[in-house]
XYZ file of C-alpha atoms in Angstrom:
191
model
C -49.930 42.213 -36.994
C -46.698 41.456 -38.801
C -44.457 38.754 -37.363
C -41.424 40.049 -35.613
C -38.379 38.969 -37.452
C -35.424 37.664 -35.428
C -32.020 38.974 -36.240
C -30.158 36.941 -38.870
C -27.025 36.935 -36.740
C -28.150 34.245 -34.364
C -26.919 31.214 -36.375
C -23.647 33.005 -37.176
C -23.020 33.830 -33.512
C -23.818 30.253 -32.507
C -21.466 28.822 -35.136
C -18.704 31.274 -34.172
C -19.055 30.393 -30.484
C -19.007 26.672 -31.301
C -15.921 27.150 -33.478
C -13.974 29.068 -30.825
C -15.042 26.642 -28.105
C -13.772 23.738 -30.263
C -10.436 25.471 -30.823
C -9.964 26.160 -27.119
C -11.040 22.645 -26.091
C -8.730 21.062 -28.691
C -5.793 23.173 -27.576
C -6.457 22.319 -23.928
C -6.645 18.591 -24.652
C -3.451 18.737 -26.688
C -1.669 20.393 -23.771
C -3.015 17.890 -21.265
C -2.285 14.761 -23.283
C 1.383 14.198 -24.027
C 2.074 12.151 -27.136
C 4.996 9.744 -27.613
C 7.866 10.781 -29.891
C 6.794 8.270 -32.548
C 3.708 10.428 -33.150
C 6.008 13.259 -34.265
C 7.466 11.966 -37.543
C 9.715 15.007 -37.917
C 11.558 13.915 -34.758
C 11.986 10.317 -35.943
C 13.046 11.323 -39.462
C 16.523 10.349 -40.605
C 17.164 13.913 -41.775
C 17.175 15.395 -38.280
C 20.739 16.635 -38.571
C 19.739 19.106 -41.242
C 17.710 21.034 -38.687
C 20.455 21.679 -36.152
C 19.977 24.818 -34.068
C 22.089 27.750 -35.200
C 24.795 27.322 -32.614
C 28.422 26.316 -32.815
C 29.616 22.865 -33.793
C 28.434 19.832 -31.803
C 28.750 19.962 -28.044
C 32.141 18.547 -27.176
C 32.509 19.458 -23.530
C 29.913 18.172 -21.114
C 29.634 21.345 -19.029
C 29.996 24.110 -21.606
C 27.333 26.853 -21.554
C 24.253 26.093 -23.647
C 21.208 27.968 -24.851
C 18.278 27.740 -22.389
C 16.437 25.122 -24.473
C 19.516 22.900 -24.785
C 20.309 23.368 -21.087
C 16.809 22.159 -20.247
C 17.340 19.136 -22.502
C 20.649 18.390 -20.785
C 18.976 18.558 -17.368
C 16.174 16.192 -18.448
C 18.709 13.852 -20.054
C 20.844 13.829 -16.909
C 17.822 13.238 -14.619
C 16.447 10.389 -16.739
C 19.689 8.539 -17.430
C 21.624 8.788 -14.177
C 19.089 6.751 -12.242
C 20.691 3.637 -13.804
C 24.099 4.646 -15.203
C 26.286 7.656 -15.908
C 24.994 10.054 -18.546
C 27.316 9.828 -21.519
C 28.259 12.971 -23.428
C 26.217 13.002 -26.660
C 29.363 13.182 -28.787
C 30.493 9.619 -27.972
C 27.623 8.050 -29.943
C 26.197 9.013 -33.330
C 22.893 10.822 -33.738
C 21.299 7.656 -35.154
C 22.090 5.716 -31.975
C 20.514 8.387 -29.774
C 17.420 8.495 -31.993
C 16.974 4.710 -31.782
C 17.477 4.747 -28.006
C 14.800 7.438 -27.581
C 12.298 5.684 -29.853
C 12.573 2.221 -28.275
C 11.483 1.510 -24.705
C 13.670 -1.641 -24.723
C 16.961 -0.303 -23.407
C 19.764 -2.860 -23.167
C 17.459 -5.545 -21.783
C 15.428 -3.230 -19.547
C 11.988 -1.846 -20.359
C 11.993 1.889 -19.732
C 9.175 4.300 -19.152
C 10.488 6.854 -21.636
C 9.681 10.509 -21.147
C 7.112 11.887 -23.565
C 6.071 15.086 -25.238
C 8.056 18.238 -24.491
C 10.494 16.481 -22.130
C 11.430 13.934 -24.789
C 11.701 16.653 -27.420
C 14.035 18.683 -25.161
C 16.239 15.616 -24.576
C 16.285 14.912 -28.313
C 17.288 18.498 -29.138
C 20.204 18.266 -26.693
C 21.384 14.868 -27.981
C 20.923 15.863 -31.625
C 22.935 19.057 -31.166
C 25.730 17.256 -29.348
C 26.141 14.277 -31.658
C 27.205 13.741 -35.252
C 25.690 11.701 -38.061
C 27.174 8.357 -38.974
C 27.927 7.429 -42.571
C 25.158 5.721 -44.528
C 27.246 2.597 -45.094
C 28.177 2.230 -41.419
C 26.230 0.131 -38.937
C 24.813 2.000 -35.966
C 26.817 1.257 -32.797
C 24.869 0.684 -29.600
C 27.931 0.249 -27.383
C 30.578 2.908 -26.827
C 33.326 0.384 -27.594
C 31.891 0.095 -31.135
C 31.605 3.840 -31.738
C 34.285 5.408 -33.929
C 33.476 8.730 -32.232
C 34.334 7.268 -28.829
C 37.543 5.812 -30.271
C 38.468 9.177 -31.810
C 38.105 10.846 -28.407
C 40.376 8.217 -26.797
C 43.089 7.643 -29.451
C 45.956 6.716 -27.129
C 44.031 4.893 -24.434
C 44.666 1.160 -24.257
C 41.643 -0.407 -22.614
C 42.242 -3.656 -20.735
C 38.597 -4.604 -21.314
C 35.915 -3.175 -23.614
C 34.824 0.220 -22.268
C 31.278 0.574 -20.979
C 29.215 3.438 -19.624
C 30.006 2.332 -16.087
C 33.773 2.169 -16.696
C 34.020 5.883 -17.609
C 34.326 6.831 -13.943
C 37.691 5.060 -13.743
C 39.375 7.952 -15.561
C 36.690 10.651 -15.644
C 36.090 11.230 -11.939
C 33.427 13.888 -12.544
C 31.022 11.685 -14.511
C 28.388 11.702 -11.784
C 28.179 15.493 -12.220
C 28.335 15.188 -16.054
C 31.881 16.583 -16.024
C 34.056 14.533 -18.353
C 36.919 17.032 -18.316
C 38.004 16.287 -14.755
C 40.368 13.323 -14.875
C 41.880 11.112 -12.203
C 45.459 12.012 -11.214
C 46.731 9.018 -13.195
C 45.327 10.484 -16.436
C 45.703 14.204 -15.662
C 48.803 14.772 -17.802
C 48.489 11.931 -20.278
C 48.261 12.515 -24.013
């Protein structure tokens, strides 16, 4: 009696099943495990400004309408930053400052539990879109009083002491709602 020959497809089917199972398991693990921003070199790259979304110029008004992805980034940014201080409009600091702040858990003397993965990427997209690059020969400012962008937005304001994130509310009464257009009555009609 001749031996019955098994179909030659068996190893192929087994390998195909193993391959697809590996793909699905890898995808599932990647979704479940959020990686820090430093694991995404394209987000920490100094050329981030070249990949701006195709929208208008940088965000200048804190409450202007945004695309859904940037709106989500603004919401995450607001939620994460307002637990300690007011959320500054991205335009007051250069892109390089925001990048450094997002990559370093040491935040002005406090150790932060930085958001990770998609939340951090959404925040970065919002900050990157709303800020401008600093010149290569300029040092990166980590205080608003040192930022030429902040100074350009406040050309005729004489500060009695160096401005800080917490002093914004003196003139911008809507800072707690991320509205920097609403001014106190004292500054309403000033230049």
